[in-house]
Short mmCIF file of N, CA, C and O in Angstrom, two decimals:
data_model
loop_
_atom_site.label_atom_id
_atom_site.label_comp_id
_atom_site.label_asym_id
_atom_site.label_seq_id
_atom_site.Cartn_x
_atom_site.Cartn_y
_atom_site.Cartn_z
N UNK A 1 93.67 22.63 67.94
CA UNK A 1 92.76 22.32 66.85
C UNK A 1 91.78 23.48 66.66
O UNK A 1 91.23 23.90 67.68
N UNK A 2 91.51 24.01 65.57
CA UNK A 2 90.52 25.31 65.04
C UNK A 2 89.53 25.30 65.44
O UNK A 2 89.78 24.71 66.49
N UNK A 3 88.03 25.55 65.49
CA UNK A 3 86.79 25.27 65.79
C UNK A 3 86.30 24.77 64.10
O UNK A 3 86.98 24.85 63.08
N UNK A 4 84.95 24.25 64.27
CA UNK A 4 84.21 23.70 63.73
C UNK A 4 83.20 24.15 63.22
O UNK A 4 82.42 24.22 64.17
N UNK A 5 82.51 24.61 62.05
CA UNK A 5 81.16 25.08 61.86
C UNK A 5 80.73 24.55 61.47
O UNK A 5 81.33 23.99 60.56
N UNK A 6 79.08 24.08 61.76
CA UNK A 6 78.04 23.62 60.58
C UNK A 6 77.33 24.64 60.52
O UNK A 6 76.84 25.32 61.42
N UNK A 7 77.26 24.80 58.76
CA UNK A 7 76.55 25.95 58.13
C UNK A 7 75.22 25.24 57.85
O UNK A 7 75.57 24.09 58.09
N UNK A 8 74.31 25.18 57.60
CA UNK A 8 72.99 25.18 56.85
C UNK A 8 72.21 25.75 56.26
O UNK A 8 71.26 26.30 56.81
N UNK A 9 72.52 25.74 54.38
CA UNK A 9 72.13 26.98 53.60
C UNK A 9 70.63 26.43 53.18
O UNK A 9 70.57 25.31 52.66
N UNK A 10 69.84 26.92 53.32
CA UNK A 10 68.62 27.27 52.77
C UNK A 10 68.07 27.89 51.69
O UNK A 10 67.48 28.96 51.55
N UNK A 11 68.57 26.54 50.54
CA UNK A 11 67.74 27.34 49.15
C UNK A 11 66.56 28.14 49.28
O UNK A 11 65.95 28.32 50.34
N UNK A 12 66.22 28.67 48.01
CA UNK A 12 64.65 29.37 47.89
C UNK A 12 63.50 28.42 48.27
O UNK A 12 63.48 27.46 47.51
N UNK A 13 62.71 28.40 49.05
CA UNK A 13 61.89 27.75 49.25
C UNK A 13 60.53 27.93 48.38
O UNK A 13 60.08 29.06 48.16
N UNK A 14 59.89 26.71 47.88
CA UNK A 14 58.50 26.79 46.95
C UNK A 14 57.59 27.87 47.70
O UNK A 14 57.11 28.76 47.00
N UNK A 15 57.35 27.85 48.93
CA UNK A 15 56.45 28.89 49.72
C UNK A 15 56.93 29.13 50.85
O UNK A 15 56.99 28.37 51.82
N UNK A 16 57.43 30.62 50.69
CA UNK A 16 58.60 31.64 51.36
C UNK A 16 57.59 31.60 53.01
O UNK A 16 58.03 31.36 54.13
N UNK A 17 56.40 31.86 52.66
CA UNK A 17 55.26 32.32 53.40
C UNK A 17 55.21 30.57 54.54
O UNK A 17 55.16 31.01 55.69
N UNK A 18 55.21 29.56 54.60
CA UNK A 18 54.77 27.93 54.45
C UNK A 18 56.33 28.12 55.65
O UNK A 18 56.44 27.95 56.86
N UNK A 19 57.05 28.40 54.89
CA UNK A 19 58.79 28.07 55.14
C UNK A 19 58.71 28.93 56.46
O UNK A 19 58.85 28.33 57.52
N UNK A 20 58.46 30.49 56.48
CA UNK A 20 58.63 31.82 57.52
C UNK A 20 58.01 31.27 58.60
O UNK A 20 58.51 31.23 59.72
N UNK A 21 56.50 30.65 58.20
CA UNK A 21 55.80 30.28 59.82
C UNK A 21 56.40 29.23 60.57
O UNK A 21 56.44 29.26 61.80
N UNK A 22 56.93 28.15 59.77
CA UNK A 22 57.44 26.95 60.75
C UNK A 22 59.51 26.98 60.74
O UNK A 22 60.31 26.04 60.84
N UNK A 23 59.75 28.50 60.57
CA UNK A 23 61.11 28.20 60.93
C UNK A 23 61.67 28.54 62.21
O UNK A 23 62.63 27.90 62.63
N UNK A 24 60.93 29.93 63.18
CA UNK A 24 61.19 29.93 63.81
C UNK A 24 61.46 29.05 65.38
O UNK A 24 62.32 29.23 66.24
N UNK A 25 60.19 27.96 65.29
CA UNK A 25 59.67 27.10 66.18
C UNK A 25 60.70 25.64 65.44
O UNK A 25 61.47 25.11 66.25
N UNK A 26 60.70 25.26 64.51
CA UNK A 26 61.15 24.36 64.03
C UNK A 26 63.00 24.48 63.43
O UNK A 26 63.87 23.65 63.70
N UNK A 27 63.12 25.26 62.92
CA UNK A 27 64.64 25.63 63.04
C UNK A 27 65.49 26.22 64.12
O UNK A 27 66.42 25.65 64.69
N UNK A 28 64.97 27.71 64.36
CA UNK A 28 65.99 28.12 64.91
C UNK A 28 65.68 27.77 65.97
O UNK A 28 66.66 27.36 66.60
N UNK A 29 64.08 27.69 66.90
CA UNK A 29 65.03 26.91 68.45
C UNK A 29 65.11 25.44 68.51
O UNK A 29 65.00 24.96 69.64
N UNK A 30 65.29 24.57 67.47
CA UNK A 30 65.43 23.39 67.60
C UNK A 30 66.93 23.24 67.37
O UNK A 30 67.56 22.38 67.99
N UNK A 31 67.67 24.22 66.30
CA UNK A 31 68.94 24.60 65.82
C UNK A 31 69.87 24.50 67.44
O UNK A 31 70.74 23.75 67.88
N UNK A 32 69.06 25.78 68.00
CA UNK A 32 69.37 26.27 69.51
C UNK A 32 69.50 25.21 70.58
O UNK A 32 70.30 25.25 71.51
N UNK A 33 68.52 24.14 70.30
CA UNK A 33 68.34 22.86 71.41
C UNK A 33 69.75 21.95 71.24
O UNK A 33 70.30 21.27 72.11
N UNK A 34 70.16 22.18 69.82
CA UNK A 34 71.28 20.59 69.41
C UNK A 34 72.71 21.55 70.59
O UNK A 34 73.01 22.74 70.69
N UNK A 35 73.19 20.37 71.23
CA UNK A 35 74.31 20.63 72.33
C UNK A 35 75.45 21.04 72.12
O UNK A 35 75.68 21.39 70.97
N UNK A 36 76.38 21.12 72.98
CA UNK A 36 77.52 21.50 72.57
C UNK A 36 78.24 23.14 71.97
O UNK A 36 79.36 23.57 72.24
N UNK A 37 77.00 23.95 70.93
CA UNK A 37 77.68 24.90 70.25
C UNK A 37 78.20 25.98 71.21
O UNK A 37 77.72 26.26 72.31
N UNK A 38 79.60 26.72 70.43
CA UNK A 38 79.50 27.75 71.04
C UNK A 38 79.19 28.91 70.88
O UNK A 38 79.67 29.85 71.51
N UNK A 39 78.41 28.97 70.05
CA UNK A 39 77.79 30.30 69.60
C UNK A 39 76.45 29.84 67.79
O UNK A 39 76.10 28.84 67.16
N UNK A 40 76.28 30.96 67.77
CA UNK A 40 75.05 30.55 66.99
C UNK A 40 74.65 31.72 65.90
O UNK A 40 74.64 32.91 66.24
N UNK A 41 74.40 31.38 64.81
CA UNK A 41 74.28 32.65 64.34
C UNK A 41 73.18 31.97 63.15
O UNK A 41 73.28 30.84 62.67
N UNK A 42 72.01 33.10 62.79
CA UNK A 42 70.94 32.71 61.73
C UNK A 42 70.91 34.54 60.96
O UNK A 42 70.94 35.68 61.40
N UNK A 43 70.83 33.77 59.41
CA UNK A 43 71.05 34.96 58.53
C UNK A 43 70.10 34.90 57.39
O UNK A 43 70.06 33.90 56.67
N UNK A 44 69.31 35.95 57.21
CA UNK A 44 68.60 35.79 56.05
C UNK A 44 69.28 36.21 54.44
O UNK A 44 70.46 36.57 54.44
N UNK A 45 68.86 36.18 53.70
CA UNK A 45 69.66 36.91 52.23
C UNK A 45 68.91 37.71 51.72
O UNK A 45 67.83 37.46 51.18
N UNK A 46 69.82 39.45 51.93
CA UNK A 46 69.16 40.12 50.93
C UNK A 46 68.56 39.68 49.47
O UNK A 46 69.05 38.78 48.78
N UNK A 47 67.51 40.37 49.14
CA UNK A 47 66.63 40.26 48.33
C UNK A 47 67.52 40.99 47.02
O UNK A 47 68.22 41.95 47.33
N UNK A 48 67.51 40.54 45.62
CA UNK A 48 68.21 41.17 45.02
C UNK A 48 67.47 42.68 44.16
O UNK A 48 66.26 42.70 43.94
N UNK A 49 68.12 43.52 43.87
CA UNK A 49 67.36 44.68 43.60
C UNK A 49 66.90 44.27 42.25
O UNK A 49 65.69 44.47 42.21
N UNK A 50 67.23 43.90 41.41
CA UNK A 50 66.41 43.66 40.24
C UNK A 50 65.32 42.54 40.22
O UNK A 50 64.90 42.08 39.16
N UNK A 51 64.86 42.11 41.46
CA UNK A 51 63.67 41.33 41.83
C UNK A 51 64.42 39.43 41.04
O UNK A 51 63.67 38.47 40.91
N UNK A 52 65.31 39.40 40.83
CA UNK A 52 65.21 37.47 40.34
C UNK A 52 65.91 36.75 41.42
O UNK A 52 66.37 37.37 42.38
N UNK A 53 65.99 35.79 41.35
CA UNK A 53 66.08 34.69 42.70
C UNK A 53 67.50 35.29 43.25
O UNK A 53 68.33 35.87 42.55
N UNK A 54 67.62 35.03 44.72
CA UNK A 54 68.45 34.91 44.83
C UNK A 54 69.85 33.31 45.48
O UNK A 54 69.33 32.27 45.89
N UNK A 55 70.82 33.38 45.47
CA UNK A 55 71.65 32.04 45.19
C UNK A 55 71.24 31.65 46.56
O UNK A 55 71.97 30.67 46.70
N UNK A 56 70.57 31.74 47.66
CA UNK A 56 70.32 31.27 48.87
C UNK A 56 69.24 32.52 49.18
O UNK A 56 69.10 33.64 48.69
N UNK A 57 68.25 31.42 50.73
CA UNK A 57 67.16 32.15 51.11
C UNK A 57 67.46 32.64 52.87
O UNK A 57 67.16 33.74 53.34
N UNK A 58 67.95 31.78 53.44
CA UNK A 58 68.91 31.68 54.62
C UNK A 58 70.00 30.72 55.13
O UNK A 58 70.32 29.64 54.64
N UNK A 59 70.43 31.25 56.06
CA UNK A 59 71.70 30.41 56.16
C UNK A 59 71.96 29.76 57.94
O UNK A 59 71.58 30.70 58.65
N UNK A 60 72.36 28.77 58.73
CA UNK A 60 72.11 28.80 60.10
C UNK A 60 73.59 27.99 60.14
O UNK A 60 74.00 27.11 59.39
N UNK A 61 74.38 28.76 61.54
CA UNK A 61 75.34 28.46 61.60
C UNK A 61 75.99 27.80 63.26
O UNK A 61 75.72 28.43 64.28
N UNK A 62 76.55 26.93 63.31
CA UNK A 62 76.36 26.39 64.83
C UNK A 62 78.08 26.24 64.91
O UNK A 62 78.77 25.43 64.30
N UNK A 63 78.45 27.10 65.69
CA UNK A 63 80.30 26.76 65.45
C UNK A 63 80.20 25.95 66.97
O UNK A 63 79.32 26.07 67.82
N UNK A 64 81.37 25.14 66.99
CA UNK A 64 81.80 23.90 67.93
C UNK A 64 83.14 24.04 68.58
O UNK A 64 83.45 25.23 68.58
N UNK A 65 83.68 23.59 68.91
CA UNK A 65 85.22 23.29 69.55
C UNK A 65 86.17 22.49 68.68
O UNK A 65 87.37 22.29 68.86
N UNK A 66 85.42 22.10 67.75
CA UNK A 66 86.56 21.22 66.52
C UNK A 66 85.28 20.22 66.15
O UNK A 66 84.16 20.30 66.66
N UNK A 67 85.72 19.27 65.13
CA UNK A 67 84.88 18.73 64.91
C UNK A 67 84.64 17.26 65.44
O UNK A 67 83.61 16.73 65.01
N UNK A 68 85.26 16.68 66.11
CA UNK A 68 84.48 15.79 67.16
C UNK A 68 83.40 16.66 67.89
O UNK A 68 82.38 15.99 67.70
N UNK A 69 83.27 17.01 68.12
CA UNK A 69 82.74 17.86 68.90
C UNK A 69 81.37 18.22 67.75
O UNK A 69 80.44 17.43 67.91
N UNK A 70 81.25 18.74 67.20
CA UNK A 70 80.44 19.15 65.79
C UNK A 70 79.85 17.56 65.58
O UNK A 70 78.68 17.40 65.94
N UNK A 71 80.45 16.53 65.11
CA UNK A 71 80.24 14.96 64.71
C UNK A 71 79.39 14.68 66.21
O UNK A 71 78.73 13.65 66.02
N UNK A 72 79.23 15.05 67.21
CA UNK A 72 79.12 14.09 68.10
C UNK A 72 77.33 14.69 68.51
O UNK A 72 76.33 14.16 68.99
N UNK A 73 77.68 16.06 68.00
CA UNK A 73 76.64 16.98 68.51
C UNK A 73 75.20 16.57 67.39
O UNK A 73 74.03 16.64 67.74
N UNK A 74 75.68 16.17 66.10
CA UNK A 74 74.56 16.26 65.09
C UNK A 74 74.18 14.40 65.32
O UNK A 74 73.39 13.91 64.51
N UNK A 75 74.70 13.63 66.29
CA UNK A 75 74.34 12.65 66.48
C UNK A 75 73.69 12.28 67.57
O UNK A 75 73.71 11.16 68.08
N UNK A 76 72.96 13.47 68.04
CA UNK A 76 72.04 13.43 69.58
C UNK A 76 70.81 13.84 68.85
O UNK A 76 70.72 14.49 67.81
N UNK A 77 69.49 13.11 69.90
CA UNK A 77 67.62 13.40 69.43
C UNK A 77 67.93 14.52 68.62
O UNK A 77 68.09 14.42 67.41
N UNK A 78 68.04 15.94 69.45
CA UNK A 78 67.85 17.76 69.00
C UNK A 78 68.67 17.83 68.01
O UNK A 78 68.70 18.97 67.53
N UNK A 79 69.42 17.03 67.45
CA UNK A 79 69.87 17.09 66.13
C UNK A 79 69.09 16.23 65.04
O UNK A 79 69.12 16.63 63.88
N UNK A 80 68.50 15.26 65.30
CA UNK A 80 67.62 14.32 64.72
C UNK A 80 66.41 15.27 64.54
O UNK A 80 66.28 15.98 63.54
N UNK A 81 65.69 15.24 65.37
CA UNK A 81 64.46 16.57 65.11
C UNK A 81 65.06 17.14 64.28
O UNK A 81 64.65 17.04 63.12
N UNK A 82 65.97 17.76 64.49
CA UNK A 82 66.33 19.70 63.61
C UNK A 82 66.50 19.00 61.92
O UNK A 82 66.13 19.39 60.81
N UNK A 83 67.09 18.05 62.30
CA UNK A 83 67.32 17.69 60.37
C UNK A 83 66.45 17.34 59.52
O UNK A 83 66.37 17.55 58.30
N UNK A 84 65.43 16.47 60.71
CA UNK A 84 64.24 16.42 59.84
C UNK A 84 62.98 16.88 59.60
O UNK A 84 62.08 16.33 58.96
N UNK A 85 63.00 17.97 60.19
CA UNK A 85 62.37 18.86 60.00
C UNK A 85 62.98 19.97 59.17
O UNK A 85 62.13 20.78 58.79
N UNK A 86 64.22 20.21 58.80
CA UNK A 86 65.26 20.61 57.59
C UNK A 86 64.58 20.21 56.53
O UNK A 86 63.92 20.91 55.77
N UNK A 87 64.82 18.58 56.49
CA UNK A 87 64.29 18.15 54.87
C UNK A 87 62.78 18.45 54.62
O UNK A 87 62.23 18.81 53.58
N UNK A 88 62.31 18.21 55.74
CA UNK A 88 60.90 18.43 55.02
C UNK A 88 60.40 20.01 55.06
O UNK A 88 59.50 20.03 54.22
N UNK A 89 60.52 21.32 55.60
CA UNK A 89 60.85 22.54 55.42
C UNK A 89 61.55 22.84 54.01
O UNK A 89 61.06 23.65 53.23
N UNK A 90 62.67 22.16 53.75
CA UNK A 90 63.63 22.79 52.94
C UNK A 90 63.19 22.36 51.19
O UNK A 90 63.65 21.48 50.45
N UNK A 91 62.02 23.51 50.93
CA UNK A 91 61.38 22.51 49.89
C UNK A 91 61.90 23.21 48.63
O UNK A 91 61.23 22.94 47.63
N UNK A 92 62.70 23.86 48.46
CA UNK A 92 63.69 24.48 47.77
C UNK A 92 64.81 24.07 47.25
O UNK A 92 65.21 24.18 46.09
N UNK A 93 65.56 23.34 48.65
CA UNK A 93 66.60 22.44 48.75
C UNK A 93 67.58 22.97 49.67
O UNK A 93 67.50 24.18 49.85
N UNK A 94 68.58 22.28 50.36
CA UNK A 94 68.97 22.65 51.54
C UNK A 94 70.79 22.02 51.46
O UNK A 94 71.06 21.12 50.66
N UNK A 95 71.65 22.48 52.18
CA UNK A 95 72.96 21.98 51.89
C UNK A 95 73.48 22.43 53.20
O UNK A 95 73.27 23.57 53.63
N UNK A 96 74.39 21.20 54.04
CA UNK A 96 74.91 21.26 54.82
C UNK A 96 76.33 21.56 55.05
O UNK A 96 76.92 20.66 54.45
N UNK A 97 76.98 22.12 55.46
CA UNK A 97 78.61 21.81 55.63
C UNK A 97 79.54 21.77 57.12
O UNK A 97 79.33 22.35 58.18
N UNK A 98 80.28 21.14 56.85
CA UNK A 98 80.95 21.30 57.88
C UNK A 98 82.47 21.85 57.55
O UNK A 98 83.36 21.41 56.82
N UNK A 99 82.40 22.82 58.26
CA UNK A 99 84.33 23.50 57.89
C UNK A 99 84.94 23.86 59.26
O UNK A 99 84.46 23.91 60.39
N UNK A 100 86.11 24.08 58.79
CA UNK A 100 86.98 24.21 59.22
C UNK A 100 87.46 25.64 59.46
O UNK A 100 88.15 26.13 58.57
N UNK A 101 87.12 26.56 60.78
CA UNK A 101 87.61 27.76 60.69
C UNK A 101 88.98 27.91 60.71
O UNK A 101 89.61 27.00 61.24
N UNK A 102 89.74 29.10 60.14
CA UNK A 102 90.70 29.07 59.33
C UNK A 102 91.17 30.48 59.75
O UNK A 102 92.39 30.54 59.96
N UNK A 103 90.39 31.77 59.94
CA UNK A 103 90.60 33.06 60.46
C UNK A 103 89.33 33.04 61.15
O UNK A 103 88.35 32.53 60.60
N UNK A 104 89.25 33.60 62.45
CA UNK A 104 88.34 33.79 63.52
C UNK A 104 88.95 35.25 64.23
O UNK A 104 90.15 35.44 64.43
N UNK A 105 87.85 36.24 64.55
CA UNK A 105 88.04 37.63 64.64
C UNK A 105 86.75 37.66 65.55
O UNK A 105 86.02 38.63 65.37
N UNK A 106 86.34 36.62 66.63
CA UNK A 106 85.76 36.81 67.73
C UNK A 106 86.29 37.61 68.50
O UNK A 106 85.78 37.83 69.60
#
């Protein structure tokens, strides 16, 4: 069976500044606390050169062993914290996924 990712894209947020101070403490090591992953990856989005929004602000990625594994992980406390502190952070708007890796070049 393939591995598992949950992505978590991070629209533009109303205050970039509001969003920057409480992500590190509140996302990424709470991201870091939820169990199971095997690896971890957090990405910001270039800024576009002609200064207008761009289609995402960051992105946080938690790959798994398949997705039981992924399902079982976002249903423990450190996943409870991390999400809700997602929605209320994510004042932009926020979108989750779960996929299915398909080519892996670890």
């Amino acid at each position: 069976m393939a591995e598992t990712k949950i992505t978590v894209i991070y629209d533009n947020p109303t205050d970039p500044e509001a969003f920057e101070s409480a992500y590190p403490a509140e996302q990424l090591d709470a991201a870091r606390s939820i169990p199971g992953h095997l690896r971890f990856e957090a990405s910001k989005v270039w800024p576009k050169e002609d200064g207008s929004p761009t289609p995402a602000y960051r992105a946080l990625d938690l790959y798994y062993p398949d997705y039981a594994a992924a399902s079982a992980a976002v249903a423990t406390p450190q996943a409870a914290a991390f999400f809700e502190a997602m929605q209320r952070l994510s004042t932009g708007g926020v979108r989750v996924l779960f996929s299915d890796i398909e080519i892996s070049q670890h």
